[in-house]
Amino acid sequence: MKKAFVIGAGLAFSLLFSPFQQAFAAETTGELRKVDNVAHRGATGYAPENTIAAFDKGVEMKADYIEIDVQRSKDGELVIIHDNTVDRTTDGTGYVKDLTFEQIRSLDAGSWKGEEFTGEKIPTFDEVLDRYHGKTGILIELKSPELYPGIEGQVAQKLKERNLDKPQNEKIIIQSFNFESMKITNSLLPKVRIGVLTSNRAHTTEQALKEFATYADYFNPSYGIVSKELVDQVHSLGMKIQSWTVRSHEAAQFLLDMNVDGIITDYPDYVDPRK
Ligand code: G3P
Ligand code: CA
């Protein structure tokens, strides 16, 4: 069980004091059951993804974490955007890696979602860390790190500058579809939790899961490949499992029934057990 020994106490503390998590007391067993509610790219169902509006909405909806996608501008600024180009979610065009921060910052990242969001900007990693740390957890995805050599070190530096690389900061998780990048990140930040992302069943074999467990704390699959057996196997290897992307009440209920540890959703209210 990688790193669990240094974070167990912190987790128990947050479990006791989070009202959302207390709502998950499993009546049948008498045990407290923790399911993290993760706002995917913010509360994307209600505001433009990966913007301050979406992250604020996630916090307002009492998500345990906001999920963010980190990439890098041509001149080295870490920025929060999902696609490798700005085309879909802004009024501009081009690859993130080919645009300067000034060019990226001048784009409108809100109006595509609705007139009321006109003027939303692409946030920086610095801004998100400073605005949300301590208010909510941050699930940091390194998006396409193969396009950004050395991005793992840059991210590690930003966390270290803020003392967010310490064991008590159990509400910071770094994840990626790029497993080599997560191995590097784990060696740079040995006390920060690491996740691997996949939608590929080939990554659910015993051999693959055992390999992930040598450096990862979370195995985070798309919900289409989740089963009770997979959840049990991941747990037996000492990892947790957060699954994505929930956009319906049925999918949320399915994952609750599967006993996952976290649900990554565009609609944080869909996984609130009080509804
Ligand atoms: O956090 C899981 C999820 O974000 C992975 O998929 O494409 O939305 O980044 P994607
Ligand atoms: Ca993501």
PDB file of C-alpha atoms and ligand atoms in Angstrom:
ATOM      1  CA  MET A   1       0.000   0.000   0.000  1.00  0.00           C
ATOM      2  CA  LYS A   2       1.995   2.976  -1.290  1.00  0.00           C
ATOM      3  CA  LYS A   3       2.173   6.060   0.964  1.00  0.00           C
ATOM      4  CA  ALA A   4      -1.016   5.152   2.814  1.00  0.00           C
ATOM      5  CA  PHE A   5       0.792   5.108   6.146  1.00  0.00           C
ATOM      6  CA  VAL A   6       1.591   8.816   6.001  1.00  0.00           C
ATOM      7  CA  ILE A   7      -1.858   9.967   5.060  1.00  0.00           C
ATOM      8  CA  GLY A   8      -4.151   7.701   7.040  1.00  0.00           C
ATOM      9  CA  ALA A   9      -4.460  10.043   9.983  1.00  0.00           C
ATOM     10  CA  GLY A  10      -5.264  13.035   7.789  1.00  0.00           C
ATOM     11  CA  LEU A  11      -7.947  11.108   5.976  1.00  0.00           C
ATOM     12  CA  ALA A  12      -9.596   9.988   9.186  1.00  0.00           C
ATOM     13  CA  PHE A  13      -9.676  13.625  10.315  1.00  0.00           C
ATOM     14  CA  SER A  14     -11.300  14.910   7.110  1.00  0.00           C
ATOM     15  CA  LEU A  15     -13.781  12.042   7.206  1.00  0.00           C
ATOM     16  CA  LEU A  16     -14.938  13.043  10.650  1.00  0.00           C
ATOM     17  CA  PHE A  17     -15.453  16.699   9.812  1.00  0.00           C
ATOM     18  CA  SER A  18     -16.843  16.754   6.260  1.00  0.00           C
ATOM     19  CA  PRO A  19     -20.651  17.051   6.361  1.00  0.00           C
ATOM     20  CA  PHE A  20     -20.904  15.560   2.870  1.00  0.00           C
ATOM     21  CA  GLN A  21     -18.922  12.524   3.808  1.00  0.00           C
ATOM     22  CA  GLN A  22     -20.857  12.042   7.021  1.00  0.00           C
ATOM     23  CA  ALA A  23     -23.934  11.648   4.871  1.00  0.00           C
ATOM     24  CA  PHE A  24     -22.415   8.410   3.607  1.00  0.00           C
ATOM     25  CA  ALA A  25     -22.631   6.537   6.878  1.00  0.00           C
ATOM     26  CA  ALA A  26     -23.484   3.066   5.659  1.00  0.00           C
ATOM     27  CA  GLU A  27     -26.524   2.123   7.691  1.00  0.00           C
ATOM     28  CA  THR A  28     -26.319  -1.585   7.032  1.00  0.00           C
ATOM     29  CA  THR A  29     -22.798  -2.098   8.317  1.00  0.00           C
ATOM     30  CA  GLY A  30     -22.533   0.790  10.753  1.00  0.00           C
ATOM     31  CA  GLU A  31     -19.273   1.780   9.068  1.00  0.00           C
ATOM     32  CA  LEU A  32     -18.614   5.262   7.763  1.00  0.00           C
ATOM     33  CA  ARG A  33     -18.303   5.046   3.988  1.00  0.00           C
ATOM     34  CA  LYS A  34     -16.382   7.735   2.178  1.00  0.00           C
ATOM     35  CA  VAL A  35     -17.161   8.621  -1.425  1.00  0.00           C
ATOM     36  CA  ASP A  36     -15.412  11.668  -2.791  1.00  0.00           C
ATOM     37  CA  ASN A  37     -17.519  13.938  -4.962  1.00  0.00           C
ATOM     38  CA  VAL A  38     -15.205  15.325  -7.665  1.00  0.00           C
ATOM     39  CA  ALA A  39     -16.330  18.219  -9.872  1.00  0.00           C
ATOM     40  CA  HIS A  40     -14.988  17.295 -13.334  1.00  0.00           C
ATOM     41  CA  ARG A  41     -13.222  20.328 -14.854  1.00  0.00           C
ATOM     42  CA  GLY A  42     -15.301  22.142 -12.223  1.00  0.00           C
ATOM     43  CA  ALA A  43     -19.078  21.860 -12.194  1.00  0.00           C
ATOM     44  CA  THR A  44     -19.009  21.540 -15.980  1.00  0.00           C
ATOM     45  CA  GLY A  45     -22.725  20.841 -16.237  1.00  0.00           C
ATOM     46  CA  TYR A  46     -23.441  24.368 -15.039  1.00  0.00           C
ATOM     47  CA  ALA A  47     -20.516  26.544 -16.154  1.00  0.00           C
ATOM     48  CA  PRO A  48     -17.763  26.523 -18.803  1.00  0.00           C
ATOM     49  CA  GLU A  49     -15.259  23.746 -18.045  1.00  0.00           C
ATOM     50  CA  ASN A  50     -11.898  24.573 -16.482  1.00  0.00           C
ATOM     51  CA  THR A  51     -12.801  28.180 -15.634  1.00  0.00           C
ATOM     52  CA  ILE A  52     -13.039  29.976 -12.303  1.00  0.00           C
ATOM     53  CA  ALA A  53     -16.825  30.060 -12.791  1.00  0.00           C
ATOM     54  CA  ALA A  54     -16.911  26.252 -12.988  1.00  0.00           C
ATOM     55  CA  PHE A  55     -14.530  25.750 -10.060  1.00  0.00           C
ATOM     56  CA  ASP A  56     -16.429  28.245  -7.882  1.00  0.00           C
ATOM     57  CA  LYS A  57     -19.642  26.422  -8.735  1.00  0.00           C
ATOM     58  CA  GLY A  58     -18.043  23.127  -7.707  1.00  0.00           C
ATOM     59  CA  VAL A  59     -17.061  24.604  -4.356  1.00  0.00           C
ATOM     60  CA  GLU A  60     -20.525  26.119  -3.930  1.00  0.00           C
ATOM     61  CA  MET A  61     -21.999  22.655  -4.597  1.00  0.00           C
ATOM     62  CA  LYS A  62     -19.759  21.242  -1.865  1.00  0.00           C
ATOM     63  CA  ALA A  63     -17.642  19.007  -4.072  1.00  0.00           C
ATOM     64  CA  ASP A  64     -14.797  17.360  -2.158  1.00  0.00           C
ATOM     65  CA  TYR A  65     -12.442  18.008  -5.086  1.00  0.00           C
ATOM     66  CA  ILE A  66     -12.288  20.036  -8.272  1.00  0.00           C
ATOM     67  CA  GLU A  67     -10.595  18.282 -11.187  1.00  0.00           C
ATOM     68  CA  ILE A  68      -8.336  20.385 -13.419  1.00  0.00           C
ATOM     69  CA  ASP A  69      -6.381  19.742 -16.642  1.00  0.00           C
ATOM     70  CA  VAL A  70      -2.892  21.266 -16.716  1.00  0.00           C
ATOM     71  CA  GLN A  71      -1.014  22.167 -19.917  1.00  0.00           C
ATOM     72  CA  ARG A  72       1.672  24.723 -20.810  1.00  0.00           C
ATOM     73  CA  SER A  73       1.890  27.822 -23.011  1.00  0.00           C
ATOM     74  CA  LYS A  74       4.677  28.410 -25.544  1.00  0.00           C
ATOM     75  CA  ASP A  75       6.473  30.649 -23.041  1.00  0.00           C
ATOM     76  CA  GLY A  76       6.196  28.241 -20.116  1.00  0.00           C
ATOM     77  CA  GLU A  77       3.104  29.258 -18.145  1.00  0.00           C
ATOM     78  CA  LEU A  78       1.036  26.397 -16.714  1.00  0.00           C
ATOM     79  CA  VAL A  79      -2.577  26.865 -17.796  1.00  0.00           C
ATOM     80  CA  ILE A  80      -5.826  25.029 -17.162  1.00  0.00           C
ATOM     81  CA  ILE A  81      -7.504  23.676 -20.293  1.00  0.00           C
ATOM     82  CA  HIS A  82      -8.632  20.226 -21.429  1.00  0.00           C
ATOM     83  CA  ASP A  83      -8.072  20.060 -25.187  1.00  0.00           C
ATOM     84  CA  ASN A  84      -4.644  20.391 -26.770  1.00  0.00           C
ATOM     85  CA  THR A  85      -6.063  23.252 -28.851  1.00  0.00           C
ATOM     86  CA  VAL A  86      -8.084  26.270 -27.725  1.00  0.00           C
ATOM     87  CA  ASP A  87     -10.548  25.833 -30.584  1.00  0.00           C
ATOM     88  CA  ARG A  88     -13.503  24.156 -28.817  1.00  0.00           C
ATOM     89  CA  THR A  89     -13.635  26.133 -25.574  1.00  0.00           C
ATOM     90  CA  THR A  90     -12.531  29.631 -26.581  1.00  0.00           C
ATOM     91  CA  ASP A  91     -12.970  32.184 -29.348  1.00  0.00           C
ATOM     92  CA  GLY A  92      -9.425  31.503 -30.594  1.00  0.00           C
ATOM     93  CA  THR A  93      -7.625  28.805 -32.548  1.00  0.00           C
ATOM     94  CA  GLY A  94      -4.341  26.958 -32.270  1.00  0.00           C
ATOM     95  CA  TYR A  95      -2.429  24.570 -30.071  1.00  0.00           C
ATOM     96  CA  VAL A  96      -1.936  25.574 -26.437  1.00  0.00           C
ATOM     97  CA  LYS A  97       1.769  24.763 -26.754  1.00  0.00           C
ATOM     98  CA  ASP A  98       2.117  27.178 -29.713  1.00  0.00           C
ATOM     99  CA  LEU A  99       0.446  30.186 -28.069  1.00  0.00           C
ATOM    100  CA  THR A 100       2.068  32.611 -25.634  1.00  0.00           C
ATOM    101  CA  PHE A 101       0.453  33.162 -22.255  1.00  0.00           C
ATOM    102  CA  GLU A 102      -0.569  36.655 -23.357  1.00  0.00           C
ATOM    103  CA  GLN A 103      -2.338  35.199 -26.380  1.00  0.00           C
ATOM    104  CA  ILE A 104      -4.030  32.517 -24.267  1.00  0.00           C
ATOM    105  CA  ARG A 105      -5.078  34.985 -21.609  1.00  0.00           C
ATOM    106  CA  SER A 106      -6.722  37.274 -24.159  1.00  0.00           C
ATOM    107  CA  LEU A 107      -9.174  34.540 -25.195  1.00  0.00           C
ATOM    108  CA  ASP A 108     -12.791  34.307 -24.079  1.00  0.00           C
ATOM    109  CA  ALA A 109     -13.253  30.881 -22.466  1.00  0.00           C
ATOM    110  CA  GLY A 110     -16.843  31.407 -21.369  1.00  0.00           C
ATOM    111  CA  SER A 111     -19.177  32.623 -24.092  1.00  0.00           C
ATOM    112  CA  TRP A 112     -19.243  29.270 -25.940  1.00  0.00           C
ATOM    113  CA  LYS A 113     -21.171  27.920 -22.937  1.00  0.00           C
ATOM    114  CA  GLY A 114     -23.536  30.875 -22.515  1.00  0.00           C
ATOM    115  CA  GLU A 115     -23.655  34.644 -22.813  1.00  0.00           C
ATOM    116  CA  GLU A 116     -23.591  35.026 -19.031  1.00  0.00           C
ATOM    117  CA  PHE A 117     -20.084  33.561 -18.980  1.00  0.00           C
ATOM    118  CA  THR A 118     -18.600  35.994 -21.495  1.00  0.00           C
ATOM    119  CA  GLY A 119     -15.170  37.156 -20.386  1.00  0.00           C
ATOM    120  CA  GLU A 120     -14.157  34.041 -18.429  1.00  0.00           C
ATOM    121  CA  LYS A 121     -10.442  33.500 -18.891  1.00  0.00           C
ATOM    122  CA  ILE A 122      -8.281  30.395 -19.073  1.00  0.00           C
ATOM    123  CA  PRO A 123      -6.940  30.179 -15.509  1.00  0.00           C
ATOM    124  CA  THR A 124      -3.320  29.579 -14.553  1.00  0.00           C
ATOM    125  CA  PHE A 125      -2.208  26.711 -12.320  1.00  0.00           C
ATOM    126  CA  ASP A 126      -0.929  29.302  -9.817  1.00  0.00           C
ATOM    127  CA  GLU A 127      -4.344  30.956  -9.615  1.00  0.00           C
ATOM    128  CA  VAL A 128      -6.166  27.695  -9.046  1.00  0.00           C
ATOM    129  CA  LEU A 129      -3.775  26.550  -6.327  1.00  0.00           C
ATOM    130  CA  ASP A 130      -3.980  29.887  -4.527  1.00  0.00           C
ATOM    131  CA  ARG A 131      -7.729  30.288  -4.832  1.00  0.00           C
ATOM    132  CA  TYR A 132      -8.855  26.774  -3.900  1.00  0.00           C
ATOM    133  CA  HIS A 133      -6.265  25.178  -1.674  1.00  0.00           C
ATOM    134  CA  GLY A 134      -7.819  24.782   1.751  1.00  0.00           C
ATOM    135  CA  LYS A 135     -11.332  25.310   0.337  1.00  0.00           C
ATOM    136  CA  THR A 136     -11.585  22.049  -1.574  1.00  0.00           C
ATOM    137  CA  GLY A 137      -9.397  19.198  -2.773  1.00  0.00           C
ATOM    138  CA  ILE A 138      -7.638  19.526  -6.123  1.00  0.00           C
ATOM    139  CA  LEU A 139      -7.381  16.560  -8.501  1.00  0.00           C
ATOM    140  CA  ILE A 140      -4.643  17.686 -10.880  1.00  0.00           C
ATOM    141  CA  GLU A 141      -4.511  15.959 -14.272  1.00  0.00           C
ATOM    142  CA  LEU A 142      -1.356  16.365 -16.320  1.00  0.00           C
ATOM    143  CA  LYS A 143      -2.945  16.474 -19.765  1.00  0.00           C
ATOM    144  CA  SER A 144      -0.752  15.147 -22.587  1.00  0.00           C
ATOM    145  CA  PRO A 145       2.494  15.642 -20.607  1.00  0.00           C
ATOM    146  CA  GLU A 146       4.398  14.141 -23.531  1.00  0.00           C
ATOM    147  CA  LEU A 147       3.829  17.495 -25.305  1.00  0.00           C
ATOM    148  CA  TYR A 148       5.428  19.407 -22.426  1.00  0.00           C
ATOM    149  CA  PRO A 149       8.869  18.039 -21.491  1.00  0.00           C
ATOM    150  CA  GLY A 150       9.688  18.708 -17.850  1.00  0.00           C
ATOM    151  CA  ILE A 151       6.145  19.687 -16.858  1.00  0.00           C
ATOM    152  CA  GLU A 152       6.286  17.240 -13.916  1.00  0.00           C
ATOM    153  CA  GLY A 153       9.141  19.229 -12.368  1.00  0.00           C
ATOM    154  CA  GLN A 154       7.305  22.509 -12.906  1.00  0.00           C
ATOM    155  CA  VAL A 155       4.171  21.187 -11.233  1.00  0.00           C
ATOM    156  CA  ALA A 156       6.238  19.782  -8.352  1.00  0.00           C
ATOM    157  CA  GLN A 157       7.902  23.165  -7.875  1.00  0.00           C
ATOM    158  CA  LYS A 158       4.551  24.982  -7.694  1.00  0.00           C
ATOM    159  CA  LEU A 159       3.349  22.584  -4.995  1.00  0.00           C
ATOM    160  CA  LYS A 160       6.593  22.813  -3.035  1.00  0.00           C
ATOM    161  CA  GLU A 161       6.513  26.635  -3.095  1.00  0.00           C
ATOM    162  CA  ARG A 162       3.180  26.403  -1.293  1.00  0.00           C
ATOM    163  CA  ASN A 163       4.084  23.533   1.028  1.00  0.00           C
ATOM    164  CA  LEU A 164       1.547  21.357  -0.739  1.00  0.00           C
ATOM    165  CA  ASP A 165       3.966  18.462  -1.105  1.00  0.00           C
ATOM    166  CA  LYS A 166       3.598  17.355   2.508  1.00  0.00           C
ATOM    167  CA  PRO A 167       1.807  14.251   3.793  1.00  0.00           C
ATOM    168  CA  GLN A 168      -0.928  16.220   5.543  1.00  0.00           C
ATOM    169  CA  ASN A 169      -2.056  17.549   2.160  1.00  0.00           C
ATOM    170  CA  GLU A 170      -4.071  14.498   1.335  1.00  0.00           C
ATOM    171  CA  LYS A 171      -6.469  16.550  -0.747  1.00  0.00           C
ATOM    172  CA  ILE A 172      -3.980  17.018  -3.569  1.00  0.00           C
ATOM    173  CA  ILE A 173      -3.874  14.170  -6.116  1.00  0.00           C
ATOM    174  CA  ILE A 174      -1.953  14.160  -9.411  1.00  0.00           C
ATOM    175  CA  GLN A 175      -3.178  11.884 -12.187  1.00  0.00           C
ATOM    176  CA  SER A 176      -2.575  11.216 -15.889  1.00  0.00           C
ATOM    177  CA  PHE A 177      -3.224   8.822 -18.741  1.00  0.00           C
ATOM    178  CA  ASN A 178       0.562   8.949 -19.230  1.00  0.00           C
ATOM    179  CA  PHE A 179       1.965   6.375 -16.800  1.00  0.00           C
ATOM    180  CA  GLU A 180       5.640   7.260 -17.314  1.00  0.00           C
ATOM    181  CA  SER A 181       4.809  10.836 -16.365  1.00  0.00           C
ATOM    182  CA  MET A 182       3.187   9.596 -13.157  1.00  0.00           C
ATOM    183  CA  LYS A 183       6.267   7.534 -12.280  1.00  0.00           C
ATOM    184  CA  ILE A 184       8.382  10.690 -12.656  1.00  0.00           C
ATOM    185  CA  THR A 185       5.901  12.711 -10.614  1.00  0.00           C
ATOM    186  CA  ASN A 186       5.921  10.095  -7.877  1.00  0.00           C
ATOM    187  CA  SER A 187       9.694  10.273  -7.625  1.00  0.00           C
ATOM    188  CA  LEU A 188       9.591  14.098  -7.483  1.00  0.00           C
ATOM    189  CA  LEU A 189       6.710  14.210  -4.991  1.00  0.00           C
ATOM    190  CA  PRO A 190       6.902  10.997  -2.946  1.00  0.00           C
ATOM    191  CA  LYS A 191       4.344  12.192  -0.386  1.00  0.00           C
ATOM    192  CA  VAL A 192       1.715  13.358  -2.862  1.00  0.00           C
ATOM    193  CA  ARG A 193      -0.922  10.912  -4.054  1.00  0.00           C
ATOM    194  CA  ILE A 194      -0.649   9.670  -7.620  1.00  0.00           C
ATOM    195  CA  GLY A 195      -3.400   8.375  -9.920  1.00  0.00           C
ATOM    196  CA  VAL A 196      -3.417   6.533 -13.223  1.00  0.00           C
ATOM    197  CA  LEU A 197      -6.235   7.122 -15.706  1.00  0.00           C
ATOM    198  CA  THR A 198      -7.477   4.660 -18.279  1.00  0.00           C
ATOM    199  CA  SER A 199     -10.478   3.487 -20.243  1.00  0.00           C
ATOM    200  CA  ASN A 200      -8.617   0.437 -21.533  1.00  0.00           C
ATOM    201  CA  ARG A 201      -9.574  -2.993 -20.157  1.00  0.00           C
ATOM    202  CA  ALA A 202      -6.050  -4.196 -20.914  1.00  0.00           C
ATOM    203  CA  HIS A 203      -4.990  -2.086 -17.936  1.00  0.00           C
ATOM    204  CA  THR A 204      -7.237  -4.035 -15.554  1.00  0.00           C
ATOM    205  CA  THR A 205      -5.308  -7.317 -15.574  1.00  0.00           C
ATOM    206  CA  GLU A 206      -3.776  -8.436 -12.293  1.00  0.00           C
ATOM    207  CA  GLN A 207      -0.308  -7.852 -13.706  1.00  0.00           C
ATOM    208  CA  ALA A 208      -1.107  -4.318 -14.868  1.00  0.00           C
ATOM    209  CA  LEU A 209      -2.764  -3.382 -11.576  1.00  0.00           C
ATOM    210  CA  LYS A 210       0.158  -4.741  -9.567  1.00  0.00           C
ATOM    211  CA  GLU A 211       2.538  -2.597 -11.613  1.00  0.00           C
ATOM    212  CA  PHE A 212       0.394   0.525 -11.057  1.00  0.00           C
ATOM    213  CA  ALA A 213       0.342  -0.189  -7.315  1.00  0.00           C
ATOM    214  CA  THR A 214       4.129   0.199  -7.172  1.00  0.00           C
ATOM    215  CA  TYR A 215       3.823   3.970  -7.734  1.00  0.00           C
ATOM    216  CA  ALA A 216       0.140   4.918  -7.743  1.00  0.00           C
ATOM    217  CA  ASP A 217      -2.389   5.416  -4.946  1.00  0.00           C
ATOM    218  CA  TYR A 218      -5.403   5.687  -7.265  1.00  0.00           C
ATOM    219  CA  PHE A 219      -6.532   3.625 -10.240  1.00  0.00           C
ATOM    220  CA  ASN A 220      -9.053   5.894 -11.997  1.00  0.00           C
ATOM    221  CA  PRO A 221     -10.961   4.226 -14.854  1.00  0.00           C
ATOM    222  CA  SER A 222     -13.871   5.343 -17.026  1.00  0.00           C
ATOM    223  CA  TYR A 223     -17.065   3.891 -15.553  1.00  0.00           C
ATOM    224  CA  GLY A 224     -17.661   1.671 -18.583  1.00  0.00           C
ATOM    225  CA  ILE A 225     -14.953  -0.718 -17.387  1.00  0.00           C
ATOM    226  CA  VAL A 226     -15.838  -0.676 -13.685  1.00  0.00           C
ATOM    227  CA  SER A 227     -17.119  -3.824 -11.972  1.00  0.00           C
ATOM    228  CA  LYS A 228     -17.379  -4.990  -8.363  1.00  0.00           C
ATOM    229  CA  GLU A 229     -14.507  -7.390  -9.030  1.00  0.00           C
ATOM    230  CA  LEU A 230     -12.290  -4.604 -10.345  1.00  0.00           C
ATOM    231  CA  VAL A 231     -13.026  -2.398  -7.334  1.00  0.00           C
ATOM    232  CA  ASP A 232     -12.226  -5.259  -4.958  1.00  0.00           C
ATOM    233  CA  GLN A 233      -8.997  -6.028  -6.799  1.00  0.00           C
ATOM    234  CA  VAL A 234      -7.877  -2.396  -6.734  1.00  0.00           C
ATOM    235  CA  HIS A 235      -8.654  -2.210  -3.015  1.00  0.00           C
ATOM    236  CA  SER A 236      -6.837  -5.460  -2.298  1.00  0.00           C
ATOM    237  CA  LEU A 237      -3.709  -3.933  -3.861  1.00  0.00           C
ATOM    238  CA  GLY A 238      -3.959  -0.956  -1.501  1.00  0.00           C
ATOM    239  CA  MET A 239      -5.137   1.563  -4.107  1.00  0.00           C
ATOM    240  CA  LYS A 240      -8.327   3.622  -4.254  1.00  0.00           C
ATOM    241  CA  ILE A 241     -10.573   4.055  -7.245  1.00  0.00           C
ATOM    242  CA  GLN A 242     -12.238   7.186  -8.595  1.00  0.00           C
ATOM    243  CA  SER A 243     -14.298   6.822 -11.751  1.00  0.00           C
ATOM    244  CA  TRP A 244     -15.490   9.186 -14.509  1.00  0.00           C
ATOM    245  CA  THR A 245     -17.374  10.857 -16.114  1.00  0.00           C
ATOM    246  CA  VAL A 246     -20.809  10.853 -14.493  1.00  0.00           C
ATOM    247  CA  ARG A 247     -23.425  12.811 -16.407  1.00  0.00           C
ATOM    248  CA  SER A 248     -26.573  10.927 -15.309  1.00  0.00           C
ATOM    249  CA  HIS A 249     -28.218   9.849 -12.071  1.00  0.00           C
ATOM    250  CA  GLU A 250     -28.049   6.241 -13.256  1.00  0.00           C
ATOM    251  CA  ALA A 251     -24.280   6.352 -13.732  1.00  0.00           C
ATOM    252  CA  ALA A 252     -23.862   7.909 -10.287  1.00  0.00           C
ATOM    253  CA  GLN A 253     -25.973   5.181  -8.698  1.00  0.00           C
ATOM    254  CA  PHE A 254     -24.062   2.480 -10.580  1.00  0.00           C
ATOM    255  CA  LEU A 255     -20.748   3.716  -9.212  1.00  0.00           C
ATOM    256  CA  LEU A 256     -22.132   4.061  -5.680  1.00  0.00           C
ATOM    257  CA  ASP A 257     -23.295   0.443  -5.968  1.00  0.00           C
ATOM    258  CA  MET A 258     -19.830  -0.596  -7.171  1.00  0.00           C
ATOM    259  CA  ASN A 259     -18.348   0.846  -3.977  1.00  0.00           C
ATOM    260  CA  VAL A 260     -15.873   3.204  -5.653  1.00  0.00           C
ATOM    261  CA  ASP A 261     -14.003   5.739  -3.531  1.00  0.00           C
ATOM    262  CA  GLY A 262     -14.695   8.762  -5.697  1.00  0.00           C
ATOM    263  CA  ILE A 263     -17.092   9.860  -8.435  1.00  0.00           C
ATOM    264  CA  ILE A 264     -15.844  12.360 -11.000  1.00  0.00           C
ATOM    265  CA  THR A 265     -18.849  14.200 -12.388  1.00  0.00           C
ATOM    266  CA  ASP A 266     -19.996  17.200 -14.401  1.00  0.00           C
ATOM    267  CA  TYR A 267     -22.948  17.393 -11.975  1.00  0.00           C
ATOM    268  CA  PRO A 268     -21.854  17.260  -8.317  1.00  0.00           C
ATOM    269  CA  ASP A 269     -25.507  17.292  -7.231  1.00  0.00           C
ATOM    270  CA  TYR A 270     -26.128  13.948  -8.990  1.00  0.00           C
ATOM    271  CA  VAL A 271     -23.915  12.119  -6.514  1.00  0.00           C
ATOM    272  CA  ASP A 272     -25.323  13.722  -3.419  1.00  0.00           C
ATOM    273  CA  PRO A 273     -26.930  10.830  -1.535  1.00  0.00           C
ATOM    274  CA  ARG A 274     -29.355  13.197   0.150  1.00  0.00           C
ATOM    275  CA  LYS A 275     -31.273  13.646  -3.122  1.00  0.00           C
TER     276      LYS A 275
HETATM  277  O1  G3P B   1     -10.597  12.913 -14.119  1.00  0.00           O
HETATM  278  C1  G3P B   1     -10.917  12.020 -15.122  1.00  0.00           C
HETATM  279  C2  G3P B   1     -11.159  12.630 -16.454  1.00  0.00           C
HETATM  280  O2  G3P B   1     -10.926  14.009 -16.412  1.00  0.00           O
HETATM  281  C3  G3P B   1     -10.352  12.042 -17.523  1.00  0.00           C
HETATM  282  O3  G3P B   1     -10.832  12.358 -18.792  1.00  0.00           O
HETATM  283  O4  G3P B   1     -10.808  13.560 -20.927  1.00  0.00           O
HETATM  284  O5  G3P B   1     -12.133  14.447 -19.054  1.00  0.00           O
HETATM  285  O6  G3P B   1      -9.666  14.601 -18.989  1.00  0.00           O
HETATM  286  P1  G3P B   1     -10.856  13.814 -19.438  1.00  0.00           P
HETATM  287 CA    CA B   2      -9.361  15.673 -16.921  1.00  0.00          CA
END
